[in-house]
Amino acid sequence: MRGVVYVSEALVYFDKMALESLAAEAAALNFDRGITGYLYFEKDRFVQYIEGDDDTIEDLMEVISRDKRHRVLHAVVEHELKERRFPSWHMRQLRRKELLEVKLEHLLTDYLVYLDSKVEAEDDAVDEDDLETKYPSLVWGMVNRLSDLRGKLGAY
Ligand SMILES: Cc1cc2nc3c(=O)[nH]c(=O)nc-3n(C[C@H](O)[C@H](O)[C@H](O)COP(=O)(O)O)c2cc1C
């Protein structure tokens, strides 16, 4: 299995209803393909985490990246994912209010955007090894922490 977390920038306006239908449509499609994860939106940015079979995730990531409603800024892939982090969430939209309890996702957004700016700038100060090992492990640490807290957040 594979897990992908990415940050993207919305290119069209999303209001509450548009977000709800995006998540509901995604959940229905994901259910059929055994994809689980969550979607978060704040200040014109999406953070989405998806997990499932390698080929399915690869295909979905391609579809999502082509979607003109947003622009993917940075994605981090975890290969050889052993077990699902969010087995019961086919695409749960996380609300801001819920995350105020978790106080975590905005950290992940900022961090992924920060990483993107480093890569974009080809910053010499960034150690290649850090980009490959240290940074992804920090990212997954945050995603795992959210997974630990999912009981508190409730089912979709
Ligand atoms: C932020 C964002 C997240 C999305 N997440 C999913 C998803 O989890 N699953 C999914 O099937 N489509 C998702 N979509 C929609 C896809 O980009 C695409 O519109 C949908 O899969 C239908 O694809 P099709 O027209 O090729 O059938 C997402 C779109 C956006 C903008």
mmCIF file of C-alpha atoms and ligand atoms in Angstrom:
data_model
loop_
_atom_site.group_PDB
_atom_site.id
_atom_site.type_symbol
_atom_site.label_atom_id
_atom_site.label_comp_id
_atom_site.label_asym_id
_atom_site.label_seq_id
_atom_site.Cartn_x
_atom_site.Cartn_y
_atom_site.Cartn_z
ATOM 1 C CA MET A 1 0.000 0.000 0.000
ATOM 2 C CA ARG A 2 0.938 3.602 -0.438
ATOM 3 C CA GLY A 3 0.147 6.845 1.347
ATOM 4 C CA VAL A 4 0.344 10.336 -0.134
ATOM 5 C CA VAL A 5 -0.103 13.663 1.603
ATOM 6 C CA TYR A 6 -0.054 16.863 -0.417
ATOM 7 C CA VAL A 7 -0.773 20.544 -0.164
ATOM 8 C CA SER A 8 -2.483 22.376 -3.023
ATOM 9 C CA GLU A 9 -3.712 25.842 -3.801
ATOM 10 C CA ALA A 10 -7.350 26.335 -4.800
ATOM 11 C CA LEU A 11 -7.743 28.019 -8.211
ATOM 12 C CA VAL A 12 -11.489 28.456 -7.969
ATOM 13 C CA TYR A 13 -13.655 29.675 -5.126
ATOM 14 C CA PHE A 14 -14.793 26.962 -2.703
ATOM 15 C CA ASP A 15 -17.603 27.767 -0.340
ATOM 16 C CA LYS A 16 -18.937 25.472 2.358
ATOM 17 C CA MET A 17 -21.312 23.680 -0.010
ATOM 18 C CA ALA A 18 -18.736 23.219 -2.753
ATOM 19 C CA LEU A 19 -16.346 21.704 -0.215
ATOM 20 C CA GLU A 20 -18.979 19.383 1.136
ATOM 21 C CA SER A 21 -19.915 18.114 -2.304
ATOM 22 C CA LEU A 22 -16.259 17.711 -3.284
ATOM 23 C CA ALA A 23 -15.630 15.550 -0.205
ATOM 24 C CA ALA A 24 -18.879 13.584 -0.640
ATOM 25 C CA GLU A 25 -18.158 12.895 -4.319
ATOM 26 C CA ALA A 26 -14.596 11.863 -3.497
ATOM 27 C CA ALA A 27 -15.799 9.598 -0.673
ATOM 28 C CA ALA A 28 -18.224 7.792 -2.999
ATOM 29 C CA LEU A 29 -15.531 7.273 -5.645
ATOM 30 C CA ASN A 30 -12.952 6.247 -3.055
ATOM 31 C CA PHE A 31 -15.285 3.775 -1.399
ATOM 32 C CA ASP A 32 -15.435 1.740 -4.610
ATOM 33 C CA ARG A 33 -11.650 1.753 -4.950
ATOM 34 C CA GLY A 34 -10.682 1.100 -1.347
ATOM 35 C CA ILE A 35 -9.124 4.513 -0.841
ATOM 36 C CA THR A 36 -9.214 6.146 2.565
ATOM 37 C CA GLY A 37 -7.994 9.465 3.919
ATOM 38 C CA TYR A 38 -9.024 12.986 4.753
ATOM 39 C CA LEU A 39 -9.371 16.415 3.221
ATOM 40 C CA TYR A 40 -8.738 19.721 4.910
ATOM 41 C CA PHE A 41 -9.245 23.199 3.514
ATOM 42 C CA GLU A 42 -8.123 26.482 4.944
ATOM 43 C CA LYS A 43 -7.081 29.824 3.449
ATOM 44 C CA ASP A 44 -7.301 28.611 -0.150
ATOM 45 C CA ARG A 45 -5.191 25.562 0.545
ATOM 46 C CA PHE A 46 -6.094 21.919 0.585
ATOM 47 C CA VAL A 47 -4.248 19.292 2.509
ATOM 48 C CA GLN A 48 -5.287 15.828 1.510
ATOM 49 C CA TYR A 49 -4.074 12.466 2.661
ATOM 50 C CA ILE A 50 -4.921 9.375 0.604
ATOM 51 C CA GLU A 51 -3.968 5.749 1.181
ATOM 52 C CA GLY A 52 -4.648 2.521 -0.706
ATOM 53 C CA ASP A 53 -3.155 0.096 -3.228
ATOM 54 C CA ASP A 54 -0.094 1.380 -5.088
ATOM 55 C CA ASP A 55 -1.650 1.492 -8.568
ATOM 56 C CA THR A 56 -4.919 2.946 -7.338
ATOM 57 C CA ILE A 57 -3.143 5.728 -5.465
ATOM 58 C CA GLU A 58 -0.861 6.451 -8.384
ATOM 59 C CA ASP A 59 -3.850 6.734 -10.730
ATOM 60 C CA LEU A 60 -5.816 8.894 -8.302
ATOM 61 C CA MET A 61 -2.874 11.214 -7.695
ATOM 62 C CA GLU A 62 -2.616 11.704 -11.452
ATOM 63 C CA VAL A 63 -6.329 12.530 -11.727
ATOM 64 C CA ILE A 64 -6.164 14.879 -8.741
ATOM 65 C CA SER A 65 -3.059 16.636 -10.093
ATOM 66 C CA ARG A 66 -4.839 17.262 -13.404
ATOM 67 C CA ASP A 67 -7.894 18.746 -11.694
ATOM 68 C CA LYS A 68 -8.072 22.398 -12.762
ATOM 69 C CA ARG A 69 -9.800 23.479 -9.574
ATOM 70 C CA HIS A 70 -6.483 23.486 -7.727
ATOM 71 C CA ARG A 71 -2.738 23.279 -8.189
ATOM 72 C CA VAL A 72 -0.726 20.711 -6.249
ATOM 73 C CA LEU A 73 2.263 22.430 -4.674
ATOM 74 C CA HIS A 74 3.997 19.593 -2.957
ATOM 75 C CA ALA A 75 3.328 15.919 -2.341
ATOM 76 C CA VAL A 76 5.091 13.449 -0.095
ATOM 77 C CA VAL A 77 4.744 9.726 -0.805
ATOM 78 C CA GLU A 78 5.144 6.901 1.628
ATOM 79 C CA HIS A 79 5.881 3.636 -0.136
ATOM 80 C CA GLU A 80 5.265 0.305 1.542
ATOM 81 C CA LEU A 81 2.602 1.519 3.889
ATOM 82 C CA LYS A 82 1.877 -1.437 6.185
ATOM 83 C CA GLU A 83 -1.536 -0.552 7.524
ATOM 84 C CA ARG A 84 -4.135 2.112 6.945
ATOM 85 C CA ARG A 85 -4.077 5.147 9.171
ATOM 86 C CA PHE A 86 -7.736 5.993 8.552
ATOM 87 C CA PRO A 87 -9.485 2.704 7.731
ATOM 88 C CA SER A 88 -13.010 4.055 8.224
ATOM 89 C CA TRP A 89 -12.643 7.428 6.485
ATOM 90 C CA HIS A 90 -13.251 7.216 2.737
ATOM 91 C CA MET A 91 -12.718 10.938 2.434
ATOM 92 C CA ARG A 92 -13.560 12.684 5.608
ATOM 93 C CA GLN A 93 -13.588 16.427 5.470
ATOM 94 C CA LEU A 94 -11.886 17.691 8.586
ATOM 95 C CA ARG A 95 -13.392 20.863 9.991
ATOM 96 C CA ARG A 96 -11.463 23.740 11.385
ATOM 97 C CA LYS A 97 -13.256 23.404 14.690
ATOM 98 C CA GLU A 98 -12.184 19.803 15.000
ATOM 99 C CA LEU A 99 -8.623 20.690 14.220
ATOM 100 C CA LEU A 100 -8.527 23.351 16.852
ATOM 101 C CA GLU A 101 -8.720 20.368 19.166
ATOM 102 C CA VAL A 102 -5.908 18.657 17.366
ATOM 103 C CA LYS A 103 -3.941 21.841 16.531
ATOM 104 C CA LEU A 104 -1.890 19.927 14.076
ATOM 105 C CA GLU A 105 -3.023 20.151 10.495
ATOM 106 C CA HIS A 106 -2.099 23.796 9.985
ATOM 107 C CA LEU A 107 1.370 22.846 11.128
ATOM 108 C CA LEU A 108 1.496 20.175 8.447
ATOM 109 C CA THR A 109 0.246 22.654 5.802
ATOM 110 C CA ASP A 110 2.849 25.239 6.733
ATOM 111 C CA TYR A 111 5.539 22.630 6.839
ATOM 112 C CA LEU A 112 4.752 21.222 3.389
ATOM 113 C CA VAL A 113 4.603 24.729 1.898
ATOM 114 C CA TYR A 114 7.917 25.520 3.580
ATOM 115 C CA LEU A 115 9.483 22.381 2.089
ATOM 116 C CA ASP A 116 8.136 23.337 -1.318
ATOM 117 C CA SER A 117 9.747 26.777 -1.106
ATOM 118 C CA LYS A 118 13.074 25.153 -0.225
ATOM 119 C CA VAL A 119 12.896 22.761 -3.168
ATOM 120 C CA GLU A 120 11.692 25.527 -5.483
ATOM 121 C CA ALA A 121 14.563 27.808 -4.477
ATOM 122 C CA GLU A 122 17.081 24.963 -4.842
ATOM 123 C CA ASP A 123 18.339 26.149 -1.503
ATOM 124 C CA ASP A 124 21.945 25.055 -1.014
ATOM 125 C CA ALA A 125 21.458 25.159 2.727
ATOM 126 C CA VAL A 126 19.128 22.173 2.462
ATOM 127 C CA ASP A 127 20.877 18.892 2.911
ATOM 128 C CA GLU A 128 19.801 16.328 0.282
ATOM 129 C CA ASP A 129 19.746 13.628 2.959
ATOM 130 C CA ASP A 130 17.427 15.751 5.064
ATOM 131 C CA LEU A 131 15.051 16.133 2.137
ATOM 132 C CA GLU A 132 14.935 12.395 1.671
ATOM 133 C CA THR A 133 14.854 11.179 5.243
ATOM 134 C CA LYS A 134 14.461 13.746 7.998
ATOM 135 C CA TYR A 135 11.734 15.922 6.465
ATOM 136 C CA PRO A 136 9.474 13.073 5.307
ATOM 137 C CA SER A 137 9.754 11.406 8.708
ATOM 138 C CA LEU A 138 8.602 14.643 10.375
ATOM 139 C CA VAL A 139 5.691 14.861 7.958
ATOM 140 C CA TRP A 140 4.649 11.270 8.663
ATOM 141 C CA GLY A 141 5.042 11.878 12.387
ATOM 142 C CA MET A 142 2.358 14.557 12.114
ATOM 143 C CA VAL A 143 0.054 12.426 9.975
ATOM 144 C CA ASN A 144 0.450 9.517 12.405
ATOM 145 C CA ARG A 145 -0.402 11.718 15.330
ATOM 146 C CA LEU A 146 -3.634 12.692 13.627
ATOM 147 C CA SER A 147 -4.312 9.000 13.023
ATOM 148 C CA ASP A 148 -3.865 8.352 16.755
ATOM 149 C CA LEU A 149 -6.401 11.070 17.472
ATOM 150 C CA ARG A 150 -9.024 9.863 15.019
ATOM 151 C CA GLY A 151 -11.058 8.181 17.763
ATOM 152 C CA LYS A 152 -11.546 11.594 19.304
ATOM 153 C CA LEU A 153 -12.669 13.046 15.983
ATOM 154 C CA GLY A 154 -15.274 10.369 15.319
ATOM 155 C CA ALA A 155 -16.277 8.401 12.236
ATOM 156 C CA TYR A 156 -17.193 9.998 8.950
HETATM 157 C C1 LIG B 1 -8.767 18.936 -3.540
HETATM 158 C C2 LIG B 1 -9.352 17.808 -4.334
HETATM 159 C C3 LIG B 1 -9.406 16.527 -3.770
HETATM 160 C C4 LIG B 1 -9.948 15.458 -4.490
HETATM 161 N N1 LIG B 1 -9.973 14.228 -3.928
HETATM 162 C C5 LIG B 1 -10.460 13.190 -4.619
HETATM 163 C C6 LIG B 1 -10.467 11.876 -4.055
HETATM 164 O O1 LIG B 1 -10.054 11.642 -2.924
HETATM 165 N N2 LIG B 1 -10.992 10.875 -4.816
HETATM 166 C C7 LIG B 1 -11.487 11.068 -6.069
HETATM 167 O O2 LIG B 1 -11.931 10.114 -6.717
HETATM 168 N N3 LIG B 1 -11.490 12.297 -6.617
HETATM 169 C C8 LIG B 1 -11.000 13.356 -5.919
HETATM 170 N N4 LIG B 1 -11.020 14.618 -6.477
HETATM 171 C C9 LIG B 1 -11.700 14.806 -7.761
HETATM 172 C C10 LIG B 1 -10.859 14.374 -8.942
HETATM 173 O O3 LIG B 1 -9.912 15.363 -9.253
HETATM 174 C C11 LIG B 1 -11.776 14.097 -10.153
HETATM 175 O O4 LIG B 1 -12.544 15.212 -10.449
HETATM 176 C C12 LIG B 1 -12.719 12.930 -9.850
HETATM 177 O O5 LIG B 1 -11.976 11.816 -9.396
HETATM 178 C C13 LIG B 1 -13.498 12.504 -11.089
HETATM 179 O O6 LIG B 1 -12.594 12.107 -12.045
HETATM 180 P P1 LIG B 1 -13.077 11.732 -13.527
HETATM 181 O O7 LIG B 1 -13.801 12.938 -14.045
HETATM 182 O O8 LIG B 1 -11.811 11.432 -14.256
HETATM 183 O O9 LIG B 1 -13.982 10.543 -13.340
HETATM 184 C C14 LIG B 1 -10.470 15.687 -5.786
HETATM 185 C C15 LIG B 1 -10.405 16.967 -6.326
HETATM 186 C C16 LIG B 1 -9.862 18.034 -5.629
HETATM 187 C C17 LIG B 1 -9.831 19.402 -6.231
#
